[in-house]
PDB file of C-alpha atoms in Angstrom:
ATOM      1  CA  MET A 265     -41.539 -91.015  50.978  1.00 91.00           C
ATOM      2  CA  ILE A 266     -41.519 -87.474  52.435  1.00 96.00           C
ATOM      3  CA  SER A 267     -40.271 -86.650  55.914  1.00 96.00           C
ATOM      4  CA  PHE A 268     -40.108 -83.218  57.538  1.00 97.00           C
ATOM      5  CA  GLU A 269     -38.435 -83.182  60.929  1.00 97.00           C
ATOM      6  CA  LYS A 270     -38.712 -79.939  62.894  1.00 97.00           C
ATOM      7  CA  VAL A 271     -38.295 -77.840  59.755  1.00 97.00           C
ATOM      8  CA  THR A 272     -38.151 -74.070  60.206  1.00 97.00           C
ATOM      9  CA  LYS A 273     -37.735 -71.561  57.399  1.00 97.00           C
ATOM     10  CA  LYS A 274     -37.108 -67.891  58.117  1.00 97.00           C
ATOM     11  CA  PHE A 275     -36.889 -64.939  55.754  1.00 96.00           C
ATOM     12  CA  GLY A 276     -35.195 -62.345  57.904  1.00 95.00           C
ATOM     13  CA  SER A 277     -37.482 -61.822  60.883  1.00 95.00           C
ATOM     14  CA  ILE A 278     -40.420 -63.550  59.148  1.00 95.00           C
ATOM     15  CA  ILE A 279     -41.019 -67.182  60.111  1.00 96.00           C
ATOM     16  CA  ALA A 280     -42.573 -68.893  57.070  1.00 96.00           C
ATOM     17  CA  LEU A 281     -42.462 -72.395  58.579  1.00 97.00           C
ATOM     18  CA  ASP A 282     -42.128 -73.126  62.284  1.00 97.00           C
ATOM     19  CA  GLN A 283     -40.946 -76.541  63.538  1.00 97.00           C
ATOM     20  CA  VAL A 284     -42.933 -78.464  60.910  1.00 97.00           C
ATOM     21  CA  THR A 285     -42.918 -82.245  61.326  1.00 97.00           C
ATOM     22  CA  PHE A 286     -44.819 -84.863  59.308  1.00 97.00           C
ATOM     23  CA  LYS A 287     -44.338 -88.009  57.222  1.00 97.00           C
ATOM     24  CA  ILE A 288     -46.065 -88.961  53.991  1.00 96.00           C
ATOM     25  CA  GLU A 289     -45.940 -92.595  52.912  1.00 95.00           C
ATOM     26  CA  LYS A 290     -45.442 -93.802  49.353  1.00 95.00           C
ATOM     27  CA  GLY A 291     -48.722 -93.829  47.432  1.00 95.00           C
ATOM     28  CA  GLU A 292     -50.568 -91.325  49.629  1.00 96.00           C
ATOM     29  CA  PHE A 293     -52.638 -88.419  48.327  1.00 96.00           C
ATOM     30  CA  VAL A 294     -52.262 -85.512  50.742  1.00 97.00           C
ATOM     31  CA  PHE A 295     -53.758 -82.025  50.634  1.00 96.00           C
ATOM     32  CA  LEU A 296     -51.685 -79.193  52.078  1.00 96.00           C
ATOM     33  CA  THR A 297     -54.132 -76.474  53.109  1.00 95.00           C
ATOM     34  CA  GLY A 298     -54.188 -73.102  54.815  1.00 92.00           C
ATOM     35  CA  VAL A 299     -54.917 -69.475  54.025  1.00 89.00           C
ATOM     36  CA  SER A 300     -52.643 -67.444  51.757  1.00 86.00           C
ATOM     37  CA  GLY A 301     -49.352 -66.862  53.542  1.00 87.00           C
ATOM     38  CA  ALA A 302     -49.705 -69.961  55.747  1.00 92.00           C
ATOM     39  CA  GLY A 303     -46.522 -71.488  54.322  1.00 93.00           C
ATOM     40  CA  LYS A 304     -47.819 -73.894  51.657  1.00 94.00           C
ATOM     41  CA  SER A 305     -45.723 -72.660  48.726  1.00 91.00           C
ATOM     42  CA  THR A 306     -42.652 -72.336  50.941  1.00 95.00           C
ATOM     43  CA  LEU A 307     -42.995 -75.992  51.920  1.00 96.00           C
ATOM     44  CA  VAL A 308     -43.260 -77.069  48.276  1.00 95.00           C
ATOM     45  CA  LYS A 309     -40.205 -75.015  47.343  1.00 94.00           C
ATOM     46  CA  LEU A 310     -38.237 -76.615  50.171  1.00 96.00           C
ATOM     47  CA  ILE A 311     -38.965 -80.054  48.694  1.00 96.00           C
ATOM     48  CA  LEU A 312     -37.811 -78.796  45.291  1.00 93.00           C
ATOM     49  CA  GLY A 313     -34.632 -77.440  46.833  1.00 93.00           C
ATOM     50  CA  GLU A 314     -35.464 -73.882  45.766  1.00 92.00           C
ATOM     51  CA  TYR A 315     -35.108 -72.888  49.422  1.00 94.00           C
ATOM     52  CA  LEU A 316     -32.940 -74.352  52.144  1.00 94.00           C
ATOM     53  CA  PRO A 317     -34.457 -74.792  55.610  1.00 96.00           C
ATOM     54  CA  THR A 318     -33.152 -72.542  58.354  1.00 97.00           C
ATOM     55  CA  SER A 319     -33.154 -75.631  60.581  1.00 96.00           C
ATOM     56  CA  GLY A 320     -34.492 -79.169  60.524  1.00 96.00           C
ATOM     57  CA  GLU A 321     -34.224 -82.104  58.119  1.00 96.00           C
ATOM     58  CA  ILE A 322     -36.107 -82.825  54.886  1.00 96.00           C
ATOM     59  CA  GLU A 323     -35.924 -86.291  53.390  1.00 95.00           C
ATOM     60  CA  VAL A 324     -37.655 -87.448  50.212  1.00 94.00           C
ATOM     61  CA  ASP A 325     -37.351 -91.037  49.024  1.00 89.00           C
ATOM     62  CA  GLU A 326     -34.247 -91.457  51.232  1.00 88.00           C
ATOM     63  CA  ASN A 327     -32.638 -88.308  49.807  1.00 89.00           C
ATOM     64  CA  LYS A 328     -31.721 -85.584  52.303  1.00 93.00           C
ATOM     65  CA  VAL A 329     -32.865 -82.640  50.207  1.00 93.00           C
ATOM     66  CA  ASN A 330     -31.065 -79.957  52.226  1.00 89.00           C
ATOM     67  CA  LYS A 331     -27.780 -81.844  51.722  1.00 90.00           C
ATOM     68  CA  ILE A 332     -27.953 -81.971  47.914  1.00 91.00           C
ATOM     69  CA  PRO A 333     -25.119 -79.875  46.406  1.00 91.00           C
ATOM     70  CA  PRO A 334     -26.479 -76.820  44.533  1.00 89.00           C
ATOM     71  CA  LYS A 335     -24.868 -77.987  41.285  1.00 90.00           C
ATOM     72  CA  LYS A 336     -26.861 -81.241  41.438  1.00 90.00           C
ATOM     73  CA  LEU A 337     -30.262 -79.784  42.292  1.00 89.00           C
ATOM     74  CA  TYR A 338     -31.318 -79.843  38.642  1.00 88.00           C
ATOM     75  CA  LEU A 339     -30.865 -83.623  38.684  1.00 87.00           C
ATOM     76  CA  TRP A 340     -32.987 -83.865  41.814  1.00 90.00           C
ATOM     77  CA  ARG A 341     -35.805 -81.816  40.312  1.00 89.00           C
ATOM     78  CA  ARG A 342     -35.913 -84.086  37.272  1.00 87.00           C
ATOM     79  CA  LYS A 343     -37.073 -86.890  39.562  1.00 89.00           C
ATOM     80  CA  LEU A 344     -40.151 -84.941  40.618  1.00 93.00           C
ATOM     81  CA  GLY A 345     -43.346 -84.051  38.813  1.00 94.00           C
ATOM     82  CA  VAL A 346     -44.486 -80.479  39.452  1.00 93.00           C
ATOM     83  CA  VAL A 347     -47.721 -78.715  38.473  1.00 92.00           C
ATOM     84  CA  PHE A 348     -48.041 -74.965  39.084  1.00 84.00           C
ATOM     85  CA  GLN A 349     -51.031 -72.634  39.183  1.00 80.00           C
ATOM     86  CA  ASP A 350     -49.652 -70.547  36.309  1.00 84.00           C
ATOM     87  CA  TYR A 351     -48.883 -73.585  34.087  1.00 85.00           C
ATOM     88  CA  LYS A 352     -45.296 -72.523  33.178  1.00 88.00           C
ATOM     89  CA  LEU A 353     -45.657 -73.650  29.561  1.00 93.00           C
ATOM     90  CA  PHE A 354     -43.385 -72.519  26.731  1.00 95.00           C
ATOM     91  CA  ASN A 355     -45.492 -70.327  24.451  1.00 95.00           C
ATOM     92  CA  ASP A 356     -43.378 -71.088  21.368  1.00 96.00           C
ATOM     93  CA  ARG A 357     -43.889 -74.850  21.716  1.00 96.00           C
ATOM     94  CA  THR A 358     -46.992 -76.851  20.875  1.00 97.00           C
ATOM     95  CA  VAL A 359     -48.787 -78.995  23.430  1.00 97.00           C
ATOM     96  CA  GLU A 360     -46.915 -82.124  22.361  1.00 96.00           C
ATOM     97  CA  GLU A 361     -43.583 -80.251  22.324  1.00 97.00           C
ATOM     98  CA  ASN A 362     -44.152 -78.923  25.850  1.00 96.00           C
ATOM     99  CA  VAL A 363     -45.032 -82.400  27.093  1.00 96.00           C
ATOM    100  CA  ALA A 364     -42.033 -83.988  25.355  1.00 97.00           C
ATOM    101  CA  LEU A 365     -39.517 -81.557  26.862  1.00 95.00           C
ATOM    102  CA  PRO A 366     -38.599 -83.565  30.031  1.00 93.00           C
ATOM    103  CA  LEU A 367     -37.910 -86.634  27.874  1.00 94.00           C
ATOM    104  CA  GLU A 368     -35.763 -84.620  25.461  1.00 94.00           C
ATOM    105  CA  ILE A 369     -33.709 -83.344  28.403  1.00 90.00           C
ATOM    106  CA  GLN A 370     -33.203 -86.965  29.490  1.00 90.00           C
ATOM    107  CA  LYS A 371     -32.043 -87.905  25.954  1.00 92.00           C
ATOM    108  CA  VAL A 372     -34.855 -90.391  25.393  1.00 93.00           C
ATOM    109  CA  SER A 373     -35.069 -91.699  21.824  1.00 95.00           C
ATOM    110  CA  ARG A 374     -37.418 -89.959  19.381  1.00 94.00           C
ATOM    111  CA  LYS A 375     -39.425 -93.148  18.900  1.00 95.00           C
ATOM    112  CA  GLU A 376     -40.000 -93.579  22.639  1.00 95.00           C
ATOM    113  CA  ILE A 377     -40.826 -89.883  23.052  1.00 95.00           C
ATOM    114  CA  ARG A 378     -43.524 -90.106  20.379  1.00 95.00           C
ATOM    115  CA  SER A 379     -45.036 -93.160  22.038  1.00 96.00           C
ATOM    116  CA  LEU A 380     -44.995 -91.717  25.561  1.00 95.00           C
ATOM    117  CA  VAL A 381     -46.357 -88.337  24.471  1.00 96.00           C
ATOM    118  CA  GLU A 382     -49.209 -90.025  22.622  1.00 95.00           C
ATOM    119  CA  LYS A 383     -50.123 -92.149  25.655  1.00 94.00           C
ATOM    120  CA  THR A 384     -49.878 -89.245  28.095  1.00 95.00           C
ATOM    121  CA  LEU A 385     -51.935 -86.864  25.979  1.00 95.00           C
ATOM    122  CA  SER A 386     -54.578 -89.559  25.681  1.00 94.00           C
ATOM    123  CA  LEU A 387     -54.653 -89.929  29.464  1.00 91.00           C
ATOM    124  CA  VAL A 388     -55.318 -86.213  30.002  1.00 92.00           C
ATOM    125  CA  GLY A 389     -57.704 -85.901  27.059  1.00 92.00           C
ATOM    126  CA  LEU A 390     -55.567 -83.698  24.826  1.00 94.00           C
ATOM    127  CA  THR A 391     -54.937 -85.892  21.795  1.00 95.00           C
ATOM    128  CA  GLN A 392     -56.913 -83.541  19.543  1.00 95.00           C
ATOM    129  CA  ARG A 393     -55.043 -80.474  20.852  1.00 95.00           C
ATOM    130  CA  ALA A 394     -51.516 -81.833  20.395  1.00 96.00           C
ATOM    131  CA  HIS A 395     -50.490 -79.404  17.640  1.00 97.00           C
ATOM    132  CA  LEU A 396     -51.888 -76.247  19.212  1.00 97.00           C
ATOM    133  CA  PHE A 397     -49.866 -73.606  21.063  1.00 97.00           C
ATOM    134  CA  PRO A 398     -50.662 -72.500  24.647  1.00 95.00           C
ATOM    135  CA  ALA A 399     -52.261 -69.255  23.419  1.00 95.00           C
ATOM    136  CA  GLN A 400     -54.828 -71.347  21.565  1.00 97.00           C
ATOM    137  CA  LEU A 401     -55.866 -73.312  24.675  1.00 95.00           C
ATOM    138  CA  ALA A 402     -58.400 -72.722  27.427  1.00 92.00           C
ATOM    139  CA  GLY A 403     -57.161 -72.560  31.022  1.00 90.00           C
ATOM    140  CA  GLY A 404     -58.154 -76.147  31.775  1.00 91.00           C
ATOM    141  CA  GLU A 405     -56.349 -77.361  28.662  1.00 94.00           C
ATOM    142  CA  MET A 406     -53.189 -75.515  29.655  1.00 93.00           C
ATOM    143  CA  GLN A 407     -53.339 -77.070  33.116  1.00 91.00           C
ATOM    144  CA  ARG A 408     -53.819 -80.540  31.627  1.00 92.00           C
ATOM    145  CA  THR A 409     -50.800 -79.888  29.407  1.00 95.00           C
ATOM    146  CA  SER A 410     -48.818 -78.934  32.514  1.00 94.00           C
ATOM    147  CA  LEU A 411     -49.990 -82.114  34.245  1.00 93.00           C
ATOM    148  CA  ALA A 412     -49.062 -84.255  31.233  1.00 94.00           C
ATOM    149  CA  ARG A 413     -45.561 -82.765  31.212  1.00 94.00           C
ATOM    150  CA  ALA A 414     -45.224 -83.436  34.940  1.00 94.00           C
ATOM    151  CA  ILE A 415     -46.164 -87.121  34.731  1.00 94.00           C
ATOM    152  CA  ILE A 416     -44.594 -88.170  31.440  1.00 95.00           C
ATOM    153  CA  THR A 417     -41.403 -89.302  33.165  1.00 92.00           C
ATOM    154  CA  ALA A 418     -43.464 -91.437  35.584  1.00 91.00           C
ATOM    155  CA  PRO A 419     -42.245 -89.657  38.750  1.00 92.00           C
ATOM    156  CA  GLU A 420     -42.893 -91.359  42.070  1.00 92.00           C
ATOM    157  CA  LEU A 421     -43.769 -87.983  43.612  1.00 95.00           C
ATOM    158  CA  LEU A 422     -46.038 -85.335  42.111  1.00 96.00           C
ATOM    159  CA  LEU A 423     -46.143 -81.862  43.690  1.00 96.00           C
ATOM    160  CA  ALA A 424     -49.029 -79.571  42.803  1.00 93.00           C
ATOM    161  CA  ASP A 425     -49.095 -75.947  43.979  1.00 90.00           C
ATOM    162  CA  GLU A 426     -52.632 -74.516  43.685  1.00 88.00           C
ATOM    163  CA  PRO A 427     -53.223 -76.388  40.392  1.00 89.00           C
ATOM    164  CA  THR A 428     -56.904 -75.404  40.212  1.00 86.00           C
ATOM    165  CA  GLY A 429     -56.412 -71.788  41.299  1.00 82.00           C
ATOM    166  CA  ASN A 430     -57.132 -70.349  37.835  1.00 82.00           C
ATOM    167  CA  LEU A 431     -59.852 -72.815  36.852  1.00 84.00           C
ATOM    168  CA  ASP A 432     -63.641 -72.709  37.052  1.00 86.00           C
ATOM    169  CA  PRO A 433     -65.390 -75.206  39.384  1.00 86.00           C
ATOM    170  CA  GLN A 434     -66.302 -77.748  36.680  1.00 86.00           C
ATOM    171  CA  THR A 435     -62.825 -77.742  35.135  1.00 86.00           C
ATOM    172  CA  SER A 436     -61.310 -77.990  38.624  1.00 87.00           C
ATOM    173  CA  LEU A 437     -63.359 -81.113  39.282  1.00 87.00           C
ATOM    174  CA  GLU A 438     -62.215 -82.655  36.000  1.00 88.00           C
ATOM    175  CA  MET A 439     -58.586 -81.917  36.901  1.00 88.00           C
ATOM    176  CA  MET A 440     -59.029 -83.477  40.324  1.00 91.00           C
ATOM    177  CA  LYS A 441     -60.373 -86.662  38.755  1.00 90.00           C
ATOM    178  CA  LEU A 442     -57.175 -86.849  36.711  1.00 91.00           C
ATOM    179  CA  PHE A 443     -55.034 -86.380  39.814  1.00 93.00           C
ATOM    180  CA  LYS A 444     -56.982 -89.126  41.569  1.00 92.00           C
ATOM    181  CA  GLU A 445     -56.510 -91.487  38.633  1.00 92.00           C
ATOM    182  CA  ILE A 446     -52.768 -90.807  38.606  1.00 93.00           C
ATOM    183  CA  ASN A 447     -52.587 -91.425  42.358  1.00 94.00           C
ATOM    184  CA  GLU A 448     -54.427 -94.727  41.963  1.00 93.00           C
ATOM    185  CA  LYS A 449     -51.670 -95.823  39.574  1.00 91.00           C
ATOM    186  CA  GLY A 450     -49.188 -95.473  42.457  1.00 93.00           C
ATOM    187  CA  THR A 451     -47.896 -91.905  42.294  1.00 95.00           C
ATOM    188  CA  THR A 452     -47.564 -90.097  45.629  1.00 96.00           C
ATOM    189  CA  ILE A 453     -49.257 -86.673  45.437  1.00 96.00           C
ATOM    190  CA  LEU A 454     -48.841 -83.638  47.677  1.00 97.00           C
ATOM    191  CA  MET A 455     -51.205 -80.878  46.613  1.00 95.00           C
ATOM    192  CA  ALA A 456     -51.201 -77.378  48.088  1.00 94.00           C
ATOM    193  CA  THR A 457     -54.635 -75.761  47.836  1.00 92.00           C
ATOM    194  CA  HIS A 458     -56.927 -73.322  49.611  1.00 85.00           C
ATOM    195  CA  ASN A 459     -59.989 -74.655  47.739  1.00 85.00           C
ATOM    196  CA  GLN A 460     -61.991 -76.107  50.614  1.00 86.00           C
ATOM    197  CA  GLY A 461     -64.644 -77.438  48.262  1.00 86.00           C
ATOM    198  CA  ILE A 462     -62.125 -79.690  46.560  1.00 87.00           C
ATOM    199  CA  VAL A 463     -60.674 -80.823  49.884  1.00 89.00           C
ATOM    200  CA  ASP A 464     -64.140 -81.675  51.203  1.00 87.00           C
ATOM    201  CA  SER A 465     -65.066 -83.672  48.100  1.00 84.00           C
ATOM    202  CA  PHE A 466     -61.983 -85.918  48.248  1.00 85.00           C
ATOM    203  CA  LYS A 467     -61.857 -87.933  51.441  1.00 83.00           C
ATOM    204  CA  THR A 468     -58.131 -88.070  51.935  1.00 92.00           C
ATOM    205  CA  ARG A 469     -55.447 -86.834  54.313  1.00 95.00           C
ATOM    206  CA  VAL A 470     -55.194 -83.108  55.050  1.00 96.00           C
ATOM    207  CA  ILE A 471     -52.214 -81.276  56.549  1.00 97.00           C
ATOM    208  CA  GLU A 472     -53.272 -77.734  57.483  1.00 96.00           C
ATOM    209  CA  LEU A 473     -50.854 -74.890  58.088  1.00 96.00           C
ATOM    210  CA  ASP A 474     -51.473 -71.652  59.930  1.00 95.00           C
ATOM    211  CA  GLU A 475     -48.750 -69.034  60.327  1.00 94.00           C
ATOM    212  CA  GLY A 476     -46.154 -71.665  59.438  1.00 95.00           C
ATOM    213  CA  LYS A 477     -47.295 -74.263  61.969  1.00 97.00           C
ATOM    214  CA  VAL A 478     -49.082 -77.574  61.410  1.00 97.00           C
ATOM    215  CA  ILE A 479     -52.433 -77.159  63.173  1.00 96.00           C
ATOM    216  CA  ARG A 480     -54.148 -80.237  61.726  1.00 94.00           C
ATOM    217  CA  ASP A 481     -53.029 -83.538  60.246  1.00 95.00           C
ATOM    218  CA  GLU A 482     -55.849 -86.004  59.727  1.00 90.00           C
ATOM    219  CA  LYS A 483     -57.795 -87.947  57.157  1.00 80.00           C
ATOM    220  CA  GLU A 484     -61.053 -86.420  55.966  1.00 66.00           C
ATOM    221  CA  GLY A 485     -64.278 -88.408  56.259  1.00 56.00           C
TER     222      GLY A 485
END
């Protein structure tokens, strides 16, 4: 599903990633850990095609990401689900309008959009908040809205960059249960986090970075 082969990313004299190699199989749930500045966000952005590697090969679902023409990157990103720490919601759209946006971009029919939005909001527990705007939501509700928008197109790969970073411990746990449920339905998940408590509570694979290098790759528990 995801393959990094000796991937290095430099920003001038700074080495953000250094000869990173790993493979993630379809259906896995993998934590990407490390202190701030270890290279986690850089790795996620390389998968999204926001950065190009300085050297090495990145392949996702048989697509060589670093070979995708810049003009077609938007098509590539549509295939992925992405959840960010800062939600990235549109403040002038309601919850249901934010969640529907990826389907509107794909020209899905209005009838199918309504059905999929209803099902997805039910999954993340936001049915009663559908007509509210982001400013009217708590942090956990905004993150669940972001998650709903990321999964509504049923992506095979879900990337999450510090998705619990702005949440309290109880809300973080609730979010993690949702991620686990989505993974159990077959979605591959790569989650960047420095929350060791969450990592310890979910016995799954951990790839740890330090100064751009992989220093650990093993399954917890």
